[in-house]
Tab-separated table of C-alpha atoms in Angstrom:
chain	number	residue	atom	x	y	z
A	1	UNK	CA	-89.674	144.004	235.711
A	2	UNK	CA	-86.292	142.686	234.152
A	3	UNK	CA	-84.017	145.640	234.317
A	4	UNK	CA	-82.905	147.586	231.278
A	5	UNK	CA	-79.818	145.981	229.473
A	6	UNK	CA	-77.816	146.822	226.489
A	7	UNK	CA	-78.820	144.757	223.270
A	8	UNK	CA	-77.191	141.022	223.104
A	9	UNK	CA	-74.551	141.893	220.369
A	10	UNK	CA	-73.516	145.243	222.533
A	11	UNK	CA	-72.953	143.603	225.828
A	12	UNK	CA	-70.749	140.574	223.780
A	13	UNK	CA	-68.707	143.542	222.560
A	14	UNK	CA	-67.890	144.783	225.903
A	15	UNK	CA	-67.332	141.177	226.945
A	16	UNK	CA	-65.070	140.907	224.196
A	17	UNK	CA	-63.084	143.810	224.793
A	18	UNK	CA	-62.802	143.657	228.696
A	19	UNK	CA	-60.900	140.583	228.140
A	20	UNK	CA	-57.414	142.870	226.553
A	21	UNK	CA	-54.998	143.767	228.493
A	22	UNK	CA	-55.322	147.653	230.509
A	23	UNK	CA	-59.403	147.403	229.164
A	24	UNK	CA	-61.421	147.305	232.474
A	25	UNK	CA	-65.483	147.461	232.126
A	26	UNK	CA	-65.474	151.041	232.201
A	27	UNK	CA	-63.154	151.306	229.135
A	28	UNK	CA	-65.036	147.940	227.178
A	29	UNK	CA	-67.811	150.425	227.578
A	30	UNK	CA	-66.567	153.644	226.294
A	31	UNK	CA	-65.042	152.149	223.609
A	32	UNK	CA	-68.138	149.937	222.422
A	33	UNK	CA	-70.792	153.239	222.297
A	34	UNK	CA	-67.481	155.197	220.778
A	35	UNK	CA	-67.645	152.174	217.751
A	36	UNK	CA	-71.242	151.994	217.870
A	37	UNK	CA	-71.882	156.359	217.270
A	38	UNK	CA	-68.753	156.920	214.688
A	39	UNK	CA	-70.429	154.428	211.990
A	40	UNK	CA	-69.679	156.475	209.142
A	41	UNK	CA	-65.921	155.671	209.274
A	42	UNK	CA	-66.870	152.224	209.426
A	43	UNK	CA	-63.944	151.973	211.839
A	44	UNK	CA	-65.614	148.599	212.948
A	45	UNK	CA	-65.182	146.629	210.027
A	46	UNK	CA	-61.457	147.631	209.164
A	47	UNK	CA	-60.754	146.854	213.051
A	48	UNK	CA	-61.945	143.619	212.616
A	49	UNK	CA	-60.197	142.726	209.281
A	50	UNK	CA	-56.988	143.559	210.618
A	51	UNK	CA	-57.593	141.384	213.781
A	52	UNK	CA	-58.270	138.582	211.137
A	53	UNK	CA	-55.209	139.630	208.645
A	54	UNK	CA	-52.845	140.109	212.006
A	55	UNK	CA	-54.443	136.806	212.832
A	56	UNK	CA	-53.891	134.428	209.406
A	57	UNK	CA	-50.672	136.357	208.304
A	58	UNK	CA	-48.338	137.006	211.888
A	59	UNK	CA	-46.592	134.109	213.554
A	60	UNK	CA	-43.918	133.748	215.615
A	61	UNK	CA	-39.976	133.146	214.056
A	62	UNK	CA	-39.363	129.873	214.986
A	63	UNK	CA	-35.555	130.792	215.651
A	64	UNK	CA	-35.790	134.520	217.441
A	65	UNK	CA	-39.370	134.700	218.191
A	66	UNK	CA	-40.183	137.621	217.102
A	67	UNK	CA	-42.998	138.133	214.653
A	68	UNK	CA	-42.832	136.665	211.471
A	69	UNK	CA	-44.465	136.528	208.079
A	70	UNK	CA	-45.047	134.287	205.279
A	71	UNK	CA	-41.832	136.188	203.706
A	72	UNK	CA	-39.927	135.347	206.476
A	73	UNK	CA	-38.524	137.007	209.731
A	74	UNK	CA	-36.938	140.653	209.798
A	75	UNK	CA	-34.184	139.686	211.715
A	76	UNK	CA	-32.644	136.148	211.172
A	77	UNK	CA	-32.991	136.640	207.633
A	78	UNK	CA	-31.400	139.732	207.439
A	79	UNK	CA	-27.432	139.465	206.615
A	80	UNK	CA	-25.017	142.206	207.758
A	81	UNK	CA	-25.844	141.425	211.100
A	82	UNK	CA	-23.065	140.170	214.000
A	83	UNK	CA	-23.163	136.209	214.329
A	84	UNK	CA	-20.979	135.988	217.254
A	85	UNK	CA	-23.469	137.671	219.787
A	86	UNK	CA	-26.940	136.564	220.897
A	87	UNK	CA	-29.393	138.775	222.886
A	88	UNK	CA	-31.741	137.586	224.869
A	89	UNK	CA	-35.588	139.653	225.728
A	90	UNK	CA	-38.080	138.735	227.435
A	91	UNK	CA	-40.476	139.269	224.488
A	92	UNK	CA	-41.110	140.196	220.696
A	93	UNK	CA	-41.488	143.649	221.931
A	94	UNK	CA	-38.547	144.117	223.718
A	95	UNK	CA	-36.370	143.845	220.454
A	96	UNK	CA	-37.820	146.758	218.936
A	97	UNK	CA	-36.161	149.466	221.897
A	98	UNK	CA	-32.864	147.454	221.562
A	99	UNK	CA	-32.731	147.849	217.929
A	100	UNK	CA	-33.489	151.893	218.049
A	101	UNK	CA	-31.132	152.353	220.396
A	102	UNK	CA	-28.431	151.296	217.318
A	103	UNK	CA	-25.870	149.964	219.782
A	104	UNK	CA	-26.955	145.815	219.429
A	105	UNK	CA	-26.128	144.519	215.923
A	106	UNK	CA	-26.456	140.971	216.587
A	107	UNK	CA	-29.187	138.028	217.164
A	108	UNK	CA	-32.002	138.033	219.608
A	109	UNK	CA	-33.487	135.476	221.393
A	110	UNK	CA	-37.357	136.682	222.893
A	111	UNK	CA	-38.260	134.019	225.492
A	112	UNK	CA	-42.380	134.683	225.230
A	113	UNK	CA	-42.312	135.589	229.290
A	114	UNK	CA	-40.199	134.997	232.503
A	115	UNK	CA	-39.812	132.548	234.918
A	116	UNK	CA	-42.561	133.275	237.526
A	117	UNK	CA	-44.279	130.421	239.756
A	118	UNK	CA	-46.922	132.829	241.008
A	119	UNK	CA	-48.499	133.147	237.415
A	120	UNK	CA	-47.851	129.238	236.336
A	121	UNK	CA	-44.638	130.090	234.112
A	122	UNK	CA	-41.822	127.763	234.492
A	123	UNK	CA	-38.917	126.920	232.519
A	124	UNK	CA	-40.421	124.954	230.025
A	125	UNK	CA	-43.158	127.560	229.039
A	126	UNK	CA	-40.367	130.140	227.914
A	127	UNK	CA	-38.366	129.071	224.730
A	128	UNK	CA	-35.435	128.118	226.776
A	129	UNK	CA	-34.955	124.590	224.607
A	130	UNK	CA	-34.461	126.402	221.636
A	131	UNK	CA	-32.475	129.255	223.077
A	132	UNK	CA	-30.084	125.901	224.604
A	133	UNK	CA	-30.117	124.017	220.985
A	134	UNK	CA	-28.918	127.359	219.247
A	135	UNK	CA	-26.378	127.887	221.650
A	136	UNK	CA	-25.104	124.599	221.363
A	137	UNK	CA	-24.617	124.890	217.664
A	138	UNK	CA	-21.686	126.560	218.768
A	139	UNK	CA	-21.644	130.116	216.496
A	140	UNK	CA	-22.069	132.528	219.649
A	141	UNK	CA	-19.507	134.129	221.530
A	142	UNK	CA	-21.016	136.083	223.672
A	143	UNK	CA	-25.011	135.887	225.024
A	144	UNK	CA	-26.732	139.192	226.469
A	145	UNK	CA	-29.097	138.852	229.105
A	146	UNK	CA	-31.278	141.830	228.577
A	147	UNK	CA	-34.184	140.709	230.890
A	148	UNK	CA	-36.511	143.038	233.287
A	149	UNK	CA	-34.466	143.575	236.754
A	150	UNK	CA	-37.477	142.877	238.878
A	151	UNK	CA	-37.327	139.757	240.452
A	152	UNK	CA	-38.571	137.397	238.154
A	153	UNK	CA	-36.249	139.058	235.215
A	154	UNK	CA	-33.423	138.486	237.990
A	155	UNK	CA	-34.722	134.592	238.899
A	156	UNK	CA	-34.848	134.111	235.065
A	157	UNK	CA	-31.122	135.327	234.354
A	158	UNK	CA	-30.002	133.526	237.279
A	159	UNK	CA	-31.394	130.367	235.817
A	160	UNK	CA	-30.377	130.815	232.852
A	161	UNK	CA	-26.703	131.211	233.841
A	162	UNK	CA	-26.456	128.179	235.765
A	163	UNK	CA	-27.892	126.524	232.425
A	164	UNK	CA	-25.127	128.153	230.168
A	165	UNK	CA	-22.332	127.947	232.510
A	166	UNK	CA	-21.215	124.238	231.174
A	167	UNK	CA	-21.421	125.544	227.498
A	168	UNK	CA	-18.109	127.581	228.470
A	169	UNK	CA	-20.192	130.828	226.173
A	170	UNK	CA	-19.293	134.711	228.015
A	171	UNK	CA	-22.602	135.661	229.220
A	172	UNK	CA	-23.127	139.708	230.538
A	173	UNK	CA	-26.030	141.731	231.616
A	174	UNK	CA	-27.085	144.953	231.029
A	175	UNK	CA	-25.385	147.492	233.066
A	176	UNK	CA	-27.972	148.891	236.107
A	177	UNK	CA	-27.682	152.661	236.837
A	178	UNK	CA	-29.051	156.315	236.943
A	179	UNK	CA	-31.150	156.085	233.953
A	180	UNK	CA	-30.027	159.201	231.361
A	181	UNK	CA	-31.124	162.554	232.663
A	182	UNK	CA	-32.479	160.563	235.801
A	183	UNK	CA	-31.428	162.561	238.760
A	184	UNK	CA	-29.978	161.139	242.277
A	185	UNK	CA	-32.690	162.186	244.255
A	186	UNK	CA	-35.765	160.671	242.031
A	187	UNK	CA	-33.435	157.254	242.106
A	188	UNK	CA	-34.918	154.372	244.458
A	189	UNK	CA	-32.441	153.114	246.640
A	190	UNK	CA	-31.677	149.602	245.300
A	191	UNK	CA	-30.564	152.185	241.840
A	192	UNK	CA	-28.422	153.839	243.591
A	193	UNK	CA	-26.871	150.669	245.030
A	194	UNK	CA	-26.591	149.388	241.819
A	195	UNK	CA	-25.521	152.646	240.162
A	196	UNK	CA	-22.651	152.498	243.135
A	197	UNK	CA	-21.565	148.968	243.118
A	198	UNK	CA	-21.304	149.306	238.942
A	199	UNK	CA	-19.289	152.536	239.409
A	200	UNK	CA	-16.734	153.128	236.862
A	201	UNK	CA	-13.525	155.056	236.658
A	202	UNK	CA	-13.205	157.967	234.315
B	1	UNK	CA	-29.359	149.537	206.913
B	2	UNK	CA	-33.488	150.019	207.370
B	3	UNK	CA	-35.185	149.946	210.449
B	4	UNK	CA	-36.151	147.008	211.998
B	5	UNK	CA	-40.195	147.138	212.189
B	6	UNK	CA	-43.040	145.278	213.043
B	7	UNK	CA	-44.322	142.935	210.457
B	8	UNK	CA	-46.953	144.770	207.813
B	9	UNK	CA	-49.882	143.886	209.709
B	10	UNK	CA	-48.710	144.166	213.040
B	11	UNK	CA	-48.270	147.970	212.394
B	12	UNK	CA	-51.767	148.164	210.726
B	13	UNK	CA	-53.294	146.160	213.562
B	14	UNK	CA	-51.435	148.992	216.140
B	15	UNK	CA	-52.640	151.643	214.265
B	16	UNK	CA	-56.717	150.549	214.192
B	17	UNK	CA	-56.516	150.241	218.083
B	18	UNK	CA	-54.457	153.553	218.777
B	19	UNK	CA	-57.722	155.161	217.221
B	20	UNK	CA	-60.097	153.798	219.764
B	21	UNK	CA	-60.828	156.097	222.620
B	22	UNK	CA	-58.150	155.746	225.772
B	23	UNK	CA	-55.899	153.857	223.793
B	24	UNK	CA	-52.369	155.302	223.172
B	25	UNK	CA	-49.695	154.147	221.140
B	26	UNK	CA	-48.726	152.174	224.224
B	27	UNK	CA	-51.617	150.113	225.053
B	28	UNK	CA	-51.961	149.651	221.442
B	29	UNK	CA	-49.153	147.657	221.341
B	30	UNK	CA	-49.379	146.110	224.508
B	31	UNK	CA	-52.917	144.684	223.259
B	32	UNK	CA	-51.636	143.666	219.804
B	33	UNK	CA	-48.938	141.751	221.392
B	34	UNK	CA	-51.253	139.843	223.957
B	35	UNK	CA	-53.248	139.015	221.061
B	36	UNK	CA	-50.776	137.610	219.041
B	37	UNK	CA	-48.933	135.974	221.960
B	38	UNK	CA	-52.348	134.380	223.150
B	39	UNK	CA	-53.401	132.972	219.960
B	40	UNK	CA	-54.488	129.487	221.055
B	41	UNK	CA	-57.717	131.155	222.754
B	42	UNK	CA	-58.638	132.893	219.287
B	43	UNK	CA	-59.258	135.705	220.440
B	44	UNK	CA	-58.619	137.847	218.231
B	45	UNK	CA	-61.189	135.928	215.925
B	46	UNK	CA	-63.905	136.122	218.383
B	47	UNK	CA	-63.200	140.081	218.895
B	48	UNK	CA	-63.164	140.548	214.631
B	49	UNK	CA	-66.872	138.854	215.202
B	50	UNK	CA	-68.128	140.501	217.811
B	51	UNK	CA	-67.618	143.961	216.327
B	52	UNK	CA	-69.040	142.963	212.749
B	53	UNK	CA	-71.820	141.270	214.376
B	54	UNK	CA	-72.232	144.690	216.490
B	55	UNK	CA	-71.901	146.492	213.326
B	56	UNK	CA	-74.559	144.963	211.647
B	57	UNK	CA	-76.666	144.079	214.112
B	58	UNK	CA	-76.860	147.194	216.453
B	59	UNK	CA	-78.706	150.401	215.286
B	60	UNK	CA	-79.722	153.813	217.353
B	61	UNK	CA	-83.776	153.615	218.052
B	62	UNK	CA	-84.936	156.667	216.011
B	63	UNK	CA	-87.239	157.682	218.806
B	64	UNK	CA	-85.122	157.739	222.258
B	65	UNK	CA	-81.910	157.357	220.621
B	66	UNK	CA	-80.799	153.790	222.883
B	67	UNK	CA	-78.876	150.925	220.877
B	68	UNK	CA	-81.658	149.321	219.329
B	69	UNK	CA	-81.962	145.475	217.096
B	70	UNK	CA	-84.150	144.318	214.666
B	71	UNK	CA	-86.055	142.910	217.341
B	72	UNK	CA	-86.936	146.933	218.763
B	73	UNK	CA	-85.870	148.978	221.483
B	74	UNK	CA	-85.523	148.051	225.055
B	75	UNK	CA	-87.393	151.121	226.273
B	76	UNK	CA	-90.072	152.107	223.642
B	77	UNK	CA	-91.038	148.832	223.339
B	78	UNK	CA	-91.540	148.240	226.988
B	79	UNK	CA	-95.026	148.524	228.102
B	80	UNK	CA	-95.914	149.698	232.088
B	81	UNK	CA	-93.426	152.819	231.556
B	82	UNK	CA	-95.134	156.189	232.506
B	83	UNK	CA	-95.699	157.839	229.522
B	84	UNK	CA	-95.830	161.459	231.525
B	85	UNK	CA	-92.499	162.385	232.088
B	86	UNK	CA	-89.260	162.257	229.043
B	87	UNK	CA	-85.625	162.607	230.521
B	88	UNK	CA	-83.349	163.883	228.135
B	89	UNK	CA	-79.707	162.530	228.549
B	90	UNK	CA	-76.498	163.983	226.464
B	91	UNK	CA	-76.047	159.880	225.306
B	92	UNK	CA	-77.177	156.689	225.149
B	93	UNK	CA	-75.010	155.239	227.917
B	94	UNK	CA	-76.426	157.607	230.595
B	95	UNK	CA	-79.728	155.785	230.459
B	96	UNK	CA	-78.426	152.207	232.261
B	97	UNK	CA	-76.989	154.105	235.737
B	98	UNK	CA	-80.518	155.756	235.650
B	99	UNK	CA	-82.509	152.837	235.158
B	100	UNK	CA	-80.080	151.024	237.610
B	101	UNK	CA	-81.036	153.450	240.541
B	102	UNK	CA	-85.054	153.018	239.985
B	103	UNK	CA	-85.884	156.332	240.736
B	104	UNK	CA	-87.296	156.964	236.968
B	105	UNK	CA	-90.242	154.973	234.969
B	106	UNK	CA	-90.561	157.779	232.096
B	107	UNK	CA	-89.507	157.354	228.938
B	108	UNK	CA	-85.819	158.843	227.728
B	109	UNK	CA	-84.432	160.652	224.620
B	110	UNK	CA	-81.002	160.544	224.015
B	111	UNK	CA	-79.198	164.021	222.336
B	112	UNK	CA	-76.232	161.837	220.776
B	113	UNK	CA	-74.094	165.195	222.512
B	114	UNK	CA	-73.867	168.266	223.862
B	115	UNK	CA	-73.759	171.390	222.597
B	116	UNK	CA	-70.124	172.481	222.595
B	117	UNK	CA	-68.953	175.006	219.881
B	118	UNK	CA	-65.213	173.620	220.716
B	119	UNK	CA	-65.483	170.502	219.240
B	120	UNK	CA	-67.785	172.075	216.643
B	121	UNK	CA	-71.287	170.518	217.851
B	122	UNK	CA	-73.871	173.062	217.327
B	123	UNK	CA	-77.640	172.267	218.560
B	124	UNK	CA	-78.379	170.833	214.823
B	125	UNK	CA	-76.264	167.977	215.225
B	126	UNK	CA	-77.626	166.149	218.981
B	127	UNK	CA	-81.325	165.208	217.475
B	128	UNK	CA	-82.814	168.966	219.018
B	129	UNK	CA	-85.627	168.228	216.182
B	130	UNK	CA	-86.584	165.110	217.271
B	131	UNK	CA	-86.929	165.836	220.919
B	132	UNK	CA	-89.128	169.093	219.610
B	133	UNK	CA	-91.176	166.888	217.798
B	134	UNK	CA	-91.731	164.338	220.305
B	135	UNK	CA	-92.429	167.041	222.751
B	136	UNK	CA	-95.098	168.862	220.284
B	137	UNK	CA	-97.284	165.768	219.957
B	138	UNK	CA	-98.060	166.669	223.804
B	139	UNK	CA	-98.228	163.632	226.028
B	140	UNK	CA	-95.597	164.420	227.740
B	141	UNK	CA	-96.367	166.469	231.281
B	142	UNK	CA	-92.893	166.863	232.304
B	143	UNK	CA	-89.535	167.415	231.055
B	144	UNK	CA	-86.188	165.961	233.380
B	145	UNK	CA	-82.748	167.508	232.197
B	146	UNK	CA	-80.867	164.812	233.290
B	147	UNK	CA	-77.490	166.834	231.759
B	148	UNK	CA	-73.753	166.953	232.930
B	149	UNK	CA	-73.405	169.942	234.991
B	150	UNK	CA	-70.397	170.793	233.639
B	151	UNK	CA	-69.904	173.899	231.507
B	152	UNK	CA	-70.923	172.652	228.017
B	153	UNK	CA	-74.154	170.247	229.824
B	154	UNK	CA	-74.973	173.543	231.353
B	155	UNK	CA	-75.165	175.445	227.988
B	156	UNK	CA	-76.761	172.617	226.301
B	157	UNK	CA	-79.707	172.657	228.965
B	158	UNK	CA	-80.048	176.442	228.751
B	159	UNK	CA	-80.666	176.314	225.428
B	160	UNK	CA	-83.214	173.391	225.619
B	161	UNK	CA	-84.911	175.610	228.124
B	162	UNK	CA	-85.297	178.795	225.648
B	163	UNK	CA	-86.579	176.277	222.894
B	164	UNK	CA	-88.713	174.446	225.149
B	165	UNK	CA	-90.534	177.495	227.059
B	166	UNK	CA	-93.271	178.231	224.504
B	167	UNK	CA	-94.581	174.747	224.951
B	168	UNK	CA	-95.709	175.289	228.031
B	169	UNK	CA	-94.573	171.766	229.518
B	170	UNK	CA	-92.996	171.498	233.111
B	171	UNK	CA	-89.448	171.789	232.782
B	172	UNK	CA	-87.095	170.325	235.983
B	173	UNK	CA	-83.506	169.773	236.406
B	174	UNK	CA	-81.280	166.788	238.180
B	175	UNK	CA	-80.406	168.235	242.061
B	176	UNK	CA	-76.953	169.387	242.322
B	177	UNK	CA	-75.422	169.130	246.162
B	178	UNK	CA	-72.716	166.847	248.153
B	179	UNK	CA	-72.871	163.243	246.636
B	180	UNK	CA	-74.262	160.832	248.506
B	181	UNK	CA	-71.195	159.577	251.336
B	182	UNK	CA	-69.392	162.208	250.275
B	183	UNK	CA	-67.487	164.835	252.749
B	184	UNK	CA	-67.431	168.379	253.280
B	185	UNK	CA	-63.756	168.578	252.930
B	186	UNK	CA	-63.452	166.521	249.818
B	187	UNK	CA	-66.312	168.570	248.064
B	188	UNK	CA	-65.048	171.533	245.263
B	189	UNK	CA	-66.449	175.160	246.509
B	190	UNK	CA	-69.016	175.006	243.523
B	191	UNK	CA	-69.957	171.797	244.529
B	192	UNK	CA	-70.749	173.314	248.111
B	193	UNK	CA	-72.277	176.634	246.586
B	194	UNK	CA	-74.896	174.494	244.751
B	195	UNK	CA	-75.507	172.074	247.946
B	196	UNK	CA	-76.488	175.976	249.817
B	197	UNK	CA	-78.760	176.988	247.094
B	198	UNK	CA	-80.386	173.851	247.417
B	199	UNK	CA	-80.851	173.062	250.944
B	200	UNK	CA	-84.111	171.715	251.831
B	201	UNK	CA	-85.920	172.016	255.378
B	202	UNK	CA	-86.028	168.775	257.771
């Protein structure tokens, strides 16, 4: 006897949502008899129309790379902001925490990933072309390099230095340190080597 | 100056997942941004059709409660089942690891719940009636309370017991002891306590 199975369209659900990112089978499944029981809200449909309106209306800013809309990009068309200093994220979503924390008033540049050989990402997967033709336009001053400091944030500034260093631009990192409130003996060591060696006097 | 923010339907696309069970603000983002970063699969196209397709296509079976399709339902529809014995479950999704372990050929009926007056569920809203009906046209010999035995699963069966008493039908209860490969010293006290009451000669 073939053994009991969940109908067609219910196990391509799962499917479909084991695929997303933190969404193991357990999860696909909850999820799928969640959808399937709270009908009434028809939470179903409006999920999928705003997959297909995120879909047709959200690209990517062809400058920045953050998201972007037919009416343009929140940042680079914004004026006000400070021309002579470029930041550059790992991704879209890094931009966000930057802005909140008020003290960035400049550019970004989002790279769409790091450089990492174990997952097939090399230099020319990241945006670093257009980050190179926008510095050479000349307008920037100073570039941020507010990557990840694991090692492939670290191999991906390091990179990128050795790329910028003929362009003559003044290119810092974010400081590394006791995060706020973080207490000395919750810190790993390599923070507290970094929070000593970036010591300053008061 | 006003906030930098996601795009319009970014946001709304955040906000639909952060509803789904398991999902905080957090992963909700973290998915929304995989999808729109991985855009040349279409994902997010084939997800928006998989859950209309679910929607439409997917329905409860009004006798045992099981996703069911236009085409019937896996288990009522199934000839060669024993038509003795009915195992009540508190959902749909507790049916599979019970068929899976091929220790039951009965039929099932799924409550859609359990009885908890926390989350306001009283016995009228987890399909009571149609079990009671079901049970009243008299085939069945036996009754299995395959329940949670957790506080409201507990409550839920006593109940069922009360209601079900005057019809006279045999009326049994999933074993609770030590799982199987499990420990002594990894087992809760209650856990242990039920394994006593329960011990069976060799």
């Amino acid at each position: 006897m073939k053994p009991l199975e969940y109908p067609e369209p219910v196990k391509h659900l799962i499917l479909q949502l084991k695929q997303l990112p933190g969404i193991g089978p357990k999860s696909a499944e909850r999820i799928t008899v969640w959808l399937l029981r709270d009908r009434a809200e028809s939470v179903m449909q409006s999920i999928a129309q705003s997959l297909m309106l995120a879909d047709q209306e959200v690209g990517e800013c062809g400058v920045c790379g953050f998201f972007a809309t037919s009416t343009g990009c929140a940042i680079c068309d914004r004026s006000g902001r400070d021309s002579s200093v470029l930041c550059v994220v790992e991704q879209a979503t890094d931009i966000l925490p930057l802005e909140k924390s008020g003290a960035f008033q400049g550019y970004y540049h989002s790279l769409r990933g790091r450089i990492s050989p174990l997952e097939n990402v090399g230099p020319a997967d990241i945006r670093i072309d257009a980050l190179m033709s926008r510095l050479r336009q000349g307008a920037f001053a100073e570039v941020i390099l507010a990557l990840n400091s694991d090692v492939e944030g670290e191999a991906t500034a390091n990179y990128l230095m050795e790329l910028m260093a003929p362009l003559g631009i003044h290119v810092t990192r974010l400081a590394q340190g006791l995060p706020a409130g973080g207490g000395l003996e919750s810190a790993d060591e390599l923070t507290l080597l970094r929070a000593l060696e970036g010591r300053r006097s008061m």
